[in-house]
Amino acid sequence: MTVERARDAKHGDFATNVALRLAKSARRSPRELAQAIVAALPASSLIARAEVAGAGFINFFLTPDAYARELGRIHELGERYGCSALGRGERVVVEFVSANPTGPLHVGHGRQAALGDALSSLLEAQGYQVTREYYYNDAGAQIQNLALSVQARARAVAPGQPGWPKDGYAGEYIQDVAREFRTAQGDIDDLDAVRAFAVAYLRNEQDRDLKEFGLEFDVYSLESSLYRDGSLDAAVAGLIASGKTYESEGALWLRTTEYGDDKDRVVRKSDGSFTYFVPDVAYHVTKWRRGFRKAINVQGSDHHGTIARVRAGLQALSLGIPQGYPEYLLHQMVKVTRGGEEVKISKRAGSYVTLRDLIDWVGRDAVRFFLVSRKADAEFVFDLDLARSRSEDNPVYYVQYAHARVASVMKQLAARGLELDRAAGLASAGLLTGEHEQAVLAALVRYPEVLEQAALNRAPHAVVHYLRELANAFHTYYNAETFIVDDAPLRNARLALVLGVQQVIRNGLGLLGVSAPEGM
RNA sequence: GCGCCCGUAGCUCAGGCGGAUAGAGCAUCGGCCUUCUAAGCCGAGGGUCGCAGGUUCGAGUCCUGCCGGGCGCGCCA
């Protein structure tokens, strides 16, 4: 049995199927039972009426007073409206982007950045204490490859020429790194120096892009630190101590199949080095040890194969870490299209489109809004033609425009020598009984629930869809009614209402990392 | 072959722990600016919710099978 928000305004504000569910055991018809329930309901200042509809639903209609009270809360709480204490201050680490410093961030990282940051903000709004964390490999085979590529470029060796490393990075940015290294008068023969320079250079470039995206991480974790501080050795020792390892073909394996993985995994290769699986496990042990009882990893679905093995490794260590740790939010790939054709290359990176490209083409707000607007597990098609040449059709403008329009109304008010009496407006909010006013109020008061559900379901896109609906209710109201009327009580009430809309839009866009302009 | 995800309007997608006539944007067609920004509003057309079974009072939603697409699959990360 449920009580839920009615989908259709004709069905009131809330509906319950209680009579449908109980009809059988009560041996009465659903409608008859519903009538009896309605007749027995106590009076409430918040419920205007309850009526039986359809097969036996009971629909509840809220009183204008109920709405007026909620509007008052929006004004009272301001930017805190929509927040809750659901998380009770629990610490949670959200790991995302986590790109290795081997090149510019690509559009997939962009999706992850938009998704991870919005999810983090949502969790913060629900009372969690969130750490945004970025993990990267600064010492592995990929980094070696990067160093060799930069070294080759510094020696004026181009991709494909003799001396170019096997599977070297061919992007144009490698030339930039090589040139900067020479300018800094680095020793080209010192591969360690080249490596350190290249990693620092590209990390710095990534951070610039992330900053431009409005994103800052609290913690950067380096894979190399796991080797240095003993975490990795401890993890290996723990795995061996678990008795779940065995030697085969010269390598050390872990029976991850005992913990739900579909194949056993190699811990230590036959050449004595470790697979990436080991630092992954060691890294997640550090999350647990740092006190994070909740860890969420935002990753591309191409990494979904790692989930079972990381969890299996953590289970094998018997540290009391729950089976579902860490939690994963996977997102599907991003495909960029232009003229109906997939775009796979960019000047700077060569083989992929960069986050920077997207920001340059359509702006940060649109990239943020777009990339978070679809549920994570659906493939995303980013149509450059639509985003660029038809930028006025961008849904982000639709929402931002609603915000700017309210600002404009307030400017008009001042220009006419009038002032808003906010307290009077809230006191007379009971006057907001028009169809459009009720629709706006109904949309407005859903916000806290939307945030809670979006946070619990790890679904930031729900906020995007909500904001579009709220903006639609507002624009409709705007076109149908004049706010600045002579009747002062009504004028104040209407202005209090639209300021409430502006507040909620600002709050919602803020969670998504999108600006809320005063004018457009 | 096995695993995860997706399949809803011409296109891009919401709805998905079961509920009432399946929604939005874009595109198409038709209306609305002497009045707070027309980046807006109103209306119309457009659907066997991939297919077939099953569970249920009720299935786009849950279960099974199949078809189509994406991603991944023992010492790469």
XYZ file of C-alpha atoms (C1' of nucleotides) in Angstrom:
597
model
C 0.000 0.000 0.000
C 1.350 3.391 -0.895
C 0.631 7.068 -0.586
C 2.201 8.927 -3.441
C 2.077 12.132 -5.346
C -0.646 12.140 -7.957
C 0.675 12.286 -11.497
C -2.272 14.249 -12.780
C -3.424 17.466 -11.101
C -6.999 16.286 -11.579
C -6.185 13.578 -9.088
C -5.275 16.065 -6.408
C -1.914 16.259 -4.687
C -1.584 12.835 -3.147
C -3.236 9.531 -3.846
C -3.379 6.217 -2.074
C -4.257 2.767 -3.302
C -5.029 1.509 0.192
C -8.596 0.526 -0.653
C -7.457 -1.437 -3.706
C -4.978 -3.366 -1.645
C -7.314 -4.113 1.238
C -10.443 -4.843 -0.775
C -9.792 -8.530 -1.032
C -9.146 -9.223 2.636
C -11.979 -6.879 3.647
C -14.291 -8.643 1.197
C -15.708 -5.368 0.040
C -15.492 -3.611 -3.289
C -12.538 -1.215 -3.543
C -14.724 1.829 -4.144
C -17.050 0.992 -1.280
C -14.100 0.541 1.047
C -12.550 3.783 -0.136
C -15.793 5.627 0.615
C -15.790 4.242 4.116
C -12.181 5.297 4.663
C -12.808 8.814 3.403
C -15.846 9.140 5.667
C -13.741 8.170 8.647
C -10.900 10.627 7.967
C -10.307 13.296 10.623
C -10.446 16.943 9.617
C -7.149 18.654 8.828
C -6.159 22.207 8.029
C -3.830 20.871 5.344
C -6.291 18.651 3.484
C -9.024 20.463 1.617
C -10.857 17.313 0.633
C -10.423 13.640 -0.096
C -12.355 11.905 -2.830
C -12.720 8.473 -4.293
C -11.797 8.043 -7.926
C -11.105 5.460 -10.563
C -10.983 1.862 -9.481
C -10.871 2.859 -5.812
C -8.089 5.372 -5.383
C -8.416 7.995 -2.687
C -7.188 11.394 -3.831
C -6.213 14.114 -1.398
C -6.331 17.803 -2.239
C -4.215 20.155 -0.170
C -5.564 23.443 1.136
C -4.134 26.754 -0.078
C -2.885 27.135 3.474
C -0.733 24.034 3.156
C 0.943 25.521 0.103
C 1.301 28.918 1.720
C 3.159 27.405 4.645
C 5.599 25.652 2.320
C 6.192 28.859 0.385
C 7.042 30.472 3.699
C 9.596 27.767 4.314
C 11.268 28.481 0.979
C 11.662 32.139 1.923
C 12.797 31.268 5.400
C 15.371 28.651 4.406
C 16.616 30.282 1.209
C 19.540 28.420 -0.244
C 19.067 25.701 2.359
C 15.580 24.898 1.084
C 15.534 21.327 -0.158
C 18.278 20.192 2.169
C 17.681 17.498 4.717
C 19.546 15.731 7.504
C 18.990 12.330 5.945
C 22.694 11.481 5.901
C 23.160 12.418 9.588
C 26.644 13.684 8.813
C 27.864 10.300 7.623
C 31.121 10.529 5.729
C 31.091 9.345 2.145
C 33.856 9.389 -0.422
C 32.823 9.897 -4.016
C 35.579 8.974 -6.424
C 35.271 10.153 -9.994
C 37.130 11.240 -13.124
C 40.306 9.519 -11.872
C 41.938 9.926 -15.265
C 45.568 8.984 -15.556
C 47.786 11.941 -16.488
C 48.548 10.678 -19.959
C 46.535 13.225 -21.902
C 43.694 15.753 -21.877
C 40.370 14.758 -20.334
C 37.901 13.352 -22.846
C 34.142 13.698 -23.064
C 33.626 10.548 -20.994
C 35.561 12.175 -18.181
C 33.302 15.171 -18.686
C 30.232 13.057 -18.128
C 31.840 11.609 -15.055
C 32.794 15.052 -13.789
C 29.260 16.371 -14.245
C 27.717 13.253 -12.746
C 30.100 12.843 -9.835
C 30.026 16.477 -8.831
C 26.231 16.686 -9.003
C 25.881 13.483 -7.007
C 28.321 14.793 -4.414
C 26.374 18.030 -4.102
C 23.119 16.107 -3.794
C 24.535 13.976 -1.015
C 25.819 17.066 0.764
C 22.360 18.582 0.503
C 20.989 15.452 2.144
C 23.266 15.778 5.120
C 26.224 13.628 4.142
C 29.769 14.779 4.622
C 31.233 14.257 1.177
C 34.833 13.962 0.060
C 35.368 14.363 -3.682
C 38.322 12.215 -4.552
C 40.451 11.706 -7.635
C 42.701 8.684 -7.936
C 45.393 8.382 -10.511
C 48.256 6.221 -11.568
C 51.491 8.160 -11.726
C 53.960 5.325 -12.062
C 52.681 2.420 -14.135
C 53.214 1.149 -17.652
C 51.029 3.865 -19.171
C 53.124 6.546 -17.536
C 56.283 4.904 -18.773
C 54.795 4.979 -22.244
C 53.977 8.654 -21.781
C 57.536 9.440 -20.715
C 58.978 7.587 -23.702
C 56.609 9.410 -26.044
C 57.596 12.814 -24.685
C 61.258 11.871 -24.805
C 60.911 10.812 -28.428
C 59.167 14.048 -29.330
C 61.841 16.027 -27.511
C 64.335 14.268 -29.762
C 62.268 15.334 -32.761
C 61.073 11.803 -33.432
C 57.530 11.796 -34.855
C 55.031 8.953 -34.464
C 55.856 6.069 -36.758
C 59.453 7.076 -37.244
C 62.377 4.952 -36.048
C 62.797 5.440 -32.325
C 59.101 6.104 -31.694
C 57.931 3.905 -28.779
C 55.558 1.039 -29.427
C 51.978 2.231 -28.717
C 53.304 5.719 -27.988
C 50.917 8.622 -27.436
C 50.585 10.386 -30.774
C 48.459 13.369 -29.736
C 49.644 16.874 -30.455
C 49.800 17.658 -26.748
C 52.853 15.414 -26.439
C 54.717 17.949 -28.544
C 53.668 20.721 -26.158
C 54.975 18.773 -23.198
C 58.253 18.040 -25.010
C 58.686 21.674 -26.011
C 58.017 22.902 -22.474
C 60.439 20.350 -21.117
C 63.167 21.612 -23.409
C 62.311 25.226 -22.583
C 62.751 24.353 -18.915
C 66.134 23.000 -19.926
C 65.393 19.492 -18.742
C 67.772 16.653 -19.480
C 66.228 14.668 -22.318
C 68.212 11.570 -21.419
C 66.900 11.569 -17.854
C 63.707 9.538 -18.313
C 62.682 9.953 -14.659
C 62.858 13.710 -15.073
C 60.844 13.527 -18.294
C 58.258 11.356 -16.585
C 57.896 13.639 -13.579
C 57.642 16.689 -15.818
C 55.063 15.126 -18.124
C 52.882 13.932 -15.258
C 52.984 17.329 -13.572
C 52.304 19.116 -16.853
C 49.307 17.009 -17.809
C 47.872 16.915 -14.289
C 48.077 20.674 -14.271
C 46.326 20.844 -17.609
C 43.584 18.520 -16.365
C 43.133 20.632 -13.260
C 42.782 23.760 -15.382
C 40.031 22.078 -17.381
C 38.314 20.827 -14.240
C 38.510 24.246 -12.669
C 36.980 25.776 -15.746
C 34.280 23.165 -15.369
C 33.708 24.516 -11.874
C 35.002 21.429 -10.185
C 37.459 21.030 -7.342
C 38.497 17.826 -5.650
C 39.185 17.529 -1.940
C 41.671 14.697 -2.186
C 44.012 13.412 -4.871
C 45.241 9.881 -4.291
C 48.323 8.632 -6.087
C 48.832 5.008 -6.891
C 52.546 5.413 -6.168
C 51.768 6.366 -2.575
C 50.290 2.901 -2.024
C 53.669 1.438 -2.873
C 55.477 3.915 -0.676
C 53.388 3.794 2.483
C 53.164 0.029 2.684
C 49.448 -0.234 1.852
C 50.187 -2.406 -1.121
C 52.499 -4.799 0.708
C 49.971 -5.042 3.500
C 47.227 -5.900 1.019
C 49.328 -8.603 -0.617
C 50.282 -10.040 2.761
C 46.645 -10.003 3.776
C 45.557 -11.797 0.631
C 48.187 -14.475 1.094
C 47.272 -14.807 4.774
C 43.657 -15.352 3.759
C 44.651 -18.699 2.314
C 42.756 -17.880 -0.845
C 45.811 -17.530 -3.063
C 47.652 -20.145 -5.089
C 50.607 -20.339 -7.462
C 50.074 -21.240 -11.078
C 52.144 -20.703 -14.214
C 54.648 -18.765 -12.141
C 52.042 -16.214 -11.035
C 50.176 -15.724 -7.763
C 46.399 -15.959 -8.073
C 43.489 -15.092 -5.794
C 40.369 -17.247 -5.745
C 38.054 -14.331 -6.426
C 35.534 -16.824 -7.808
C 34.781 -17.708 -4.185
C 33.418 -14.178 -3.811
C 31.298 -13.974 -6.924
C 33.867 -13.113 -9.577
C 33.622 -15.172 -12.749
C 37.349 -15.913 -12.941
C 40.241 -16.045 -10.524
C 42.570 -13.043 -10.757
C 46.304 -12.668 -10.909
C 47.808 -10.862 -7.925
C 51.481 -11.050 -8.790
C 52.606 -11.618 -12.336
C 55.210 -14.191 -13.253
C 57.699 -11.345 -13.691
C 57.257 -10.412 -10.027
C 55.302 -7.190 -10.540
C 51.714 -6.644 -9.441
C 48.632 -6.332 -11.612
C 46.518 -3.199 -11.286
C 44.102 -5.315 -9.283
C 46.341 -5.175 -6.209
C 46.652 -1.392 -5.879
C 42.910 -1.158 -6.566
C 42.232 -3.344 -3.545
C 44.862 -1.613 -1.426
C 43.410 1.770 -2.369
C 39.926 0.771 -1.269
C 41.290 -0.509 1.996
C 42.639 2.987 2.591
C 39.165 4.417 1.986
C 37.770 2.098 4.614
C 40.644 2.828 7.009
C 40.134 6.549 6.569
C 36.694 6.047 8.046
C 34.519 6.045 4.957
C 31.804 3.484 5.590
C 30.212 4.580 2.346
C 32.237 4.828 -0.850
C 30.784 5.563 -4.266
C 32.842 5.138 -7.414
C 31.676 6.843 -10.569
C 33.121 4.988 -13.525
C 32.589 4.318 -17.183
C 30.776 1.062 -17.847
C 33.848 -0.151 -19.724
C 35.331 -0.713 -16.268
C 32.447 -2.750 -14.927
C 34.609 -5.859 -15.025
C 36.658 -4.499 -12.132
C 33.731 -4.328 -9.729
C 33.533 -8.017 -8.865
C 37.277 -8.406 -8.430
C 37.799 -5.343 -6.235
C 34.947 -6.397 -3.978
C 36.270 -9.951 -3.952
C 39.721 -8.761 -2.962
C 38.267 -6.706 -0.109
C 36.227 -9.687 1.086
C 39.244 -11.967 1.039
C 41.040 -9.614 3.417
C 38.357 -10.200 6.079
C 38.530 -6.657 7.391
C 34.826 -6.456 8.108
C 34.188 -4.529 4.919
C 30.625 -5.176 3.666
C 30.129 -7.181 0.485
C 28.705 -4.303 -1.502
C 31.684 -2.041 -0.777
C 32.430 0.083 -2.671
C 29.230 1.113 -4.409
C 29.491 1.830 -8.127
C 27.670 4.297 -10.314
C 28.459 3.297 -13.873
C 27.783 5.486 -16.852
C 27.614 4.483 -20.475
C 29.782 5.964 -23.166
C 29.423 9.400 -24.688
C 29.242 9.611 -28.450
C 29.832 12.990 -30.064
C 28.160 13.581 -33.411
C 28.299 16.292 -36.025
C 26.252 16.228 -39.184
C 24.912 12.841 -38.137
C 28.430 11.403 -38.141
C 30.364 10.387 -35.068
C 33.277 12.680 -34.248
C 36.225 10.683 -33.007
C 39.135 12.996 -33.310
C 40.270 16.359 -32.064
C 43.286 18.419 -32.915
C 44.876 18.354 -29.508
C 44.274 14.805 -28.385
C 44.231 13.116 -31.753
C 42.111 10.083 -31.158
C 39.302 11.533 -29.047
C 37.209 14.630 -28.361
C 38.250 16.467 -25.224
C 36.215 18.009 -22.439
C 37.915 21.268 -23.306
C 36.568 21.005 -26.858
C 33.022 20.698 -25.536
C 33.395 23.634 -23.176
C 34.831 25.786 -25.961
C 32.018 24.839 -28.296
C 28.942 25.193 -26.112
C 30.021 26.672 -22.787
C 30.334 25.251 -19.325
C 26.705 25.582 -18.291
C 25.400 23.737 -21.317
C 28.006 20.976 -21.043
C 27.216 20.481 -17.369
C 23.479 20.541 -17.887
C 23.569 18.277 -20.946
C 25.911 15.676 -19.559
C 23.948 15.245 -16.361
C 20.545 15.325 -18.011
C 20.369 11.647 -18.887
C 20.382 8.720 -16.563
C 23.871 7.331 -16.198
C 23.213 3.918 -17.660
C 21.956 5.180 -20.974
C 24.371 5.871 -23.777
C 24.735 9.572 -24.395
C 24.719 11.144 -27.849
C 26.100 14.663 -27.755
C 24.941 16.381 -30.919
C 27.329 19.231 -31.642
C 25.121 20.728 -34.334
C 22.253 21.052 -31.896
C 24.451 22.288 -29.072
C 26.288 24.830 -31.220
C 24.242 26.228 -34.079
C 20.975 26.038 -32.205
C 22.272 27.076 -28.864
C 19.082 29.011 -28.131
C 17.258 25.683 -28.070
C 19.494 24.456 -25.337
C 17.335 23.333 -22.440
C 19.687 24.987 -20.006
C 18.612 28.404 -21.282
C 15.007 27.520 -20.676
C 15.640 27.057 -16.972
C 18.086 29.939 -16.657
C 15.634 32.184 -18.457
C 12.986 31.546 -15.808
C 15.475 32.663 -13.181
C 16.440 35.767 -15.129
C 12.810 36.653 -15.765
C 12.097 36.839 -12.048
C 15.097 39.129 -11.629
C 13.690 41.258 -14.419
C 10.308 41.449 -12.729
C 11.934 42.692 -9.560
C 13.816 45.341 -11.526
C 10.551 46.440 -13.055
C 9.027 46.678 -9.618
C 11.799 49.006 -8.463
C 11.570 51.017 -11.694
C 7.935 51.681 -10.930
C 8.831 52.911 -7.478
C 7.302 49.927 -5.726
C 8.708 47.659 -3.083
C 8.021 44.090 -2.161
C 6.577 43.526 1.288
C 7.685 39.948 1.632
C 6.022 39.288 4.985
C 2.742 40.677 3.700
C 3.083 38.612 0.558
C 3.550 35.409 2.516
C 0.700 36.353 4.821
C -1.593 36.750 1.826
C -0.314 33.680 0.004
C -3.788 32.231 0.465
C -4.796 34.494 -2.426
C -2.744 32.333 -4.813
C -5.677 30.199 -5.832
C -5.494 30.598 -9.605
C -4.935 27.548 -11.752
C -1.418 28.580 -12.742
C -0.518 29.658 -9.230
C -1.588 26.318 -7.860
C 0.418 24.563 -10.555
C 3.527 26.577 -9.699
C 3.082 25.912 -6.002
C 2.550 22.224 -6.607
C 5.776 22.074 -8.617
C 7.662 24.158 -6.087
C 6.896 22.073 -3.034
C 8.009 18.857 -4.735
C 11.600 20.035 -4.668
C 12.679 18.502 -1.346
C 11.311 15.105 -2.367
C 12.993 15.336 -5.746
C 16.339 15.986 -4.095
C 15.954 13.154 -1.649
C 14.985 10.676 -4.334
C 17.723 11.869 -6.677
C 20.291 11.408 -3.939
C 19.049 7.997 -2.834
C 18.730 6.722 -6.386
C 22.075 8.251 -7.406
C 20.140 9.981 -10.164
C 21.140 13.617 -10.628
C 19.275 13.699 -13.937
C 16.031 13.780 -11.965
C 16.962 17.299 -10.848
C 17.362 18.391 -14.456
C 13.947 17.089 -15.380
C 12.391 18.645 -12.330
C 13.886 22.052 -13.086
C 12.493 21.889 -16.587
C 9.046 21.184 -15.200
C 9.270 23.965 -12.648
C 10.470 26.404 -15.315
C 7.578 25.346 -17.532
C 5.029 25.986 -14.777
C 6.615 29.376 -14.190
C 6.743 30.415 -17.869
C 3.116 29.420 -18.291
C 2.162 31.485 -15.254
C 4.247 34.395 -16.520
C 2.430 34.412 -19.832
C -0.996 34.062 -18.293
C -0.835 36.611 -15.467
C 0.679 39.958 -14.631
C 2.515 39.904 -11.329
C 2.892 43.620 -10.718
C -0.743 44.521 -10.171
C -2.306 47.435 -8.284
C -3.865 45.198 -5.666
C -1.012 45.258 -3.105
C -1.821 42.067 -1.155
C -2.153 40.088 -4.391
C 0.951 41.709 -5.857
C 3.025 40.864 -2.810
C 1.722 37.304 -2.779
C 2.541 36.797 -6.455
C 6.003 38.271 -6.070
C 6.641 36.078 -3.049
C 5.652 33.134 -5.194
C 7.906 33.941 -8.144
C 10.786 34.714 -5.808
C 10.233 31.257 -4.395
C 10.538 29.871 -7.917
C 13.733 31.823 -8.430
C 15.155 30.514 -5.173
C 14.438 26.894 -5.990
C 15.809 27.201 -9.521
C 18.956 28.812 -8.160
C 19.310 26.032 -5.601
C 18.749 23.308 -8.173
C 21.114 24.748 -10.765
C 23.680 25.231 -8.034
C 23.638 21.529 -7.276
C 24.333 20.848 -10.936
C 27.145 23.360 -11.097
C 25.214 25.554 -13.516
C 25.012 29.320 -13.103
C 21.761 31.152 -12.414
C 22.043 34.470 -14.282
C 20.151 37.615 -13.286
C 19.795 38.619 -16.889
C 20.047 37.013 -20.301
C 30.132 -18.364 -25.860
C 29.650 -15.753 -20.875
C 28.633 -11.109 -17.902
C 26.672 -5.929 -17.239
C 23.686 -2.035 -19.542
C 20.187 -0.196 -23.189
C 15.654 -0.802 -26.723
C 9.282 4.143 -25.218
C 6.606 9.501 -30.881
C 10.393 11.015 -37.199
C 15.029 12.382 -33.737
C 17.105 12.864 -28.502
C 15.172 11.149 -24.044
C 11.899 11.057 -19.055
C 8.658 7.638 -16.546
C 11.190 1.861 -14.475
C 11.356 -1.087 -6.039
C 3.361 -2.299 -10.413
C -1.615 1.775 -10.370
C -5.881 5.951 -13.332
C -6.597 8.385 -20.773
C 2.077 6.619 -21.617
C 5.070 12.353 -20.985
C 8.902 16.309 -22.439
C 12.295 18.703 -25.822
C 13.612 19.002 -30.988
C 11.339 18.599 -35.822
C 6.250 19.575 -38.611
C 1.598 22.532 -38.819
C -1.574 26.639 -36.670
C -2.216 30.744 -33.174
C -0.160 34.741 -29.149
C 4.307 40.651 -28.305
C 0.747 49.020 -27.325
C 1.048 45.734 -20.869
C 6.772 42.494 -15.855
C 12.714 39.816 -21.416
C 8.794 35.940 -27.536
C 15.834 32.385 -25.213
C 8.598 32.544 -23.700
C 3.268 30.777 -23.992
C -1.159 28.119 -26.156
C -3.031 24.404 -29.597
C -2.707 20.156 -33.417
C -0.811 15.827 -35.567
C 2.548 11.870 -34.287
C 2.978 5.407 -30.049
C 1.259 -2.623 -31.181
C 6.424 1.231 -24.714
C 11.782 -4.349 -29.508
C 8.983 -9.482 -29.887
C 6.557 -13.661 -27.293
C 4.961 -15.810 -22.923
C 4.235 -15.507 -17.409
C 2.882 -13.302 -12.351
C -1.164 -9.750 -10.803
C -7.510 -6.911 -9.523
C -3.933 -3.991 -12.560
C 2.524 -4.563 -16.405
C 6.072 0.615 -20.144
C 7.543 -0.890 -14.948
C 8.410 -7.470 -12.077
C 9.949 -12.809 -14.060
C 11.491 -16.148 -18.345
C 12.903 -16.759 -23.395
C 14.128 -14.568 -27.994
C 15.725 -10.364 -31.373
C 18.664 -5.798 -31.971
C 22.599 -2.294 -30.083
C 26.734 -0.691 -26.537
C 30.601 -2.199 -23.171
C 33.596 -5.956 -21.044
C 35.719 -11.023 -20.620
C 42.688 -15.269 -16.794
C 49.475 -12.257 -15.538
C 46.889 -4.281 -20.194
C 44.819 -0.215 -17.011
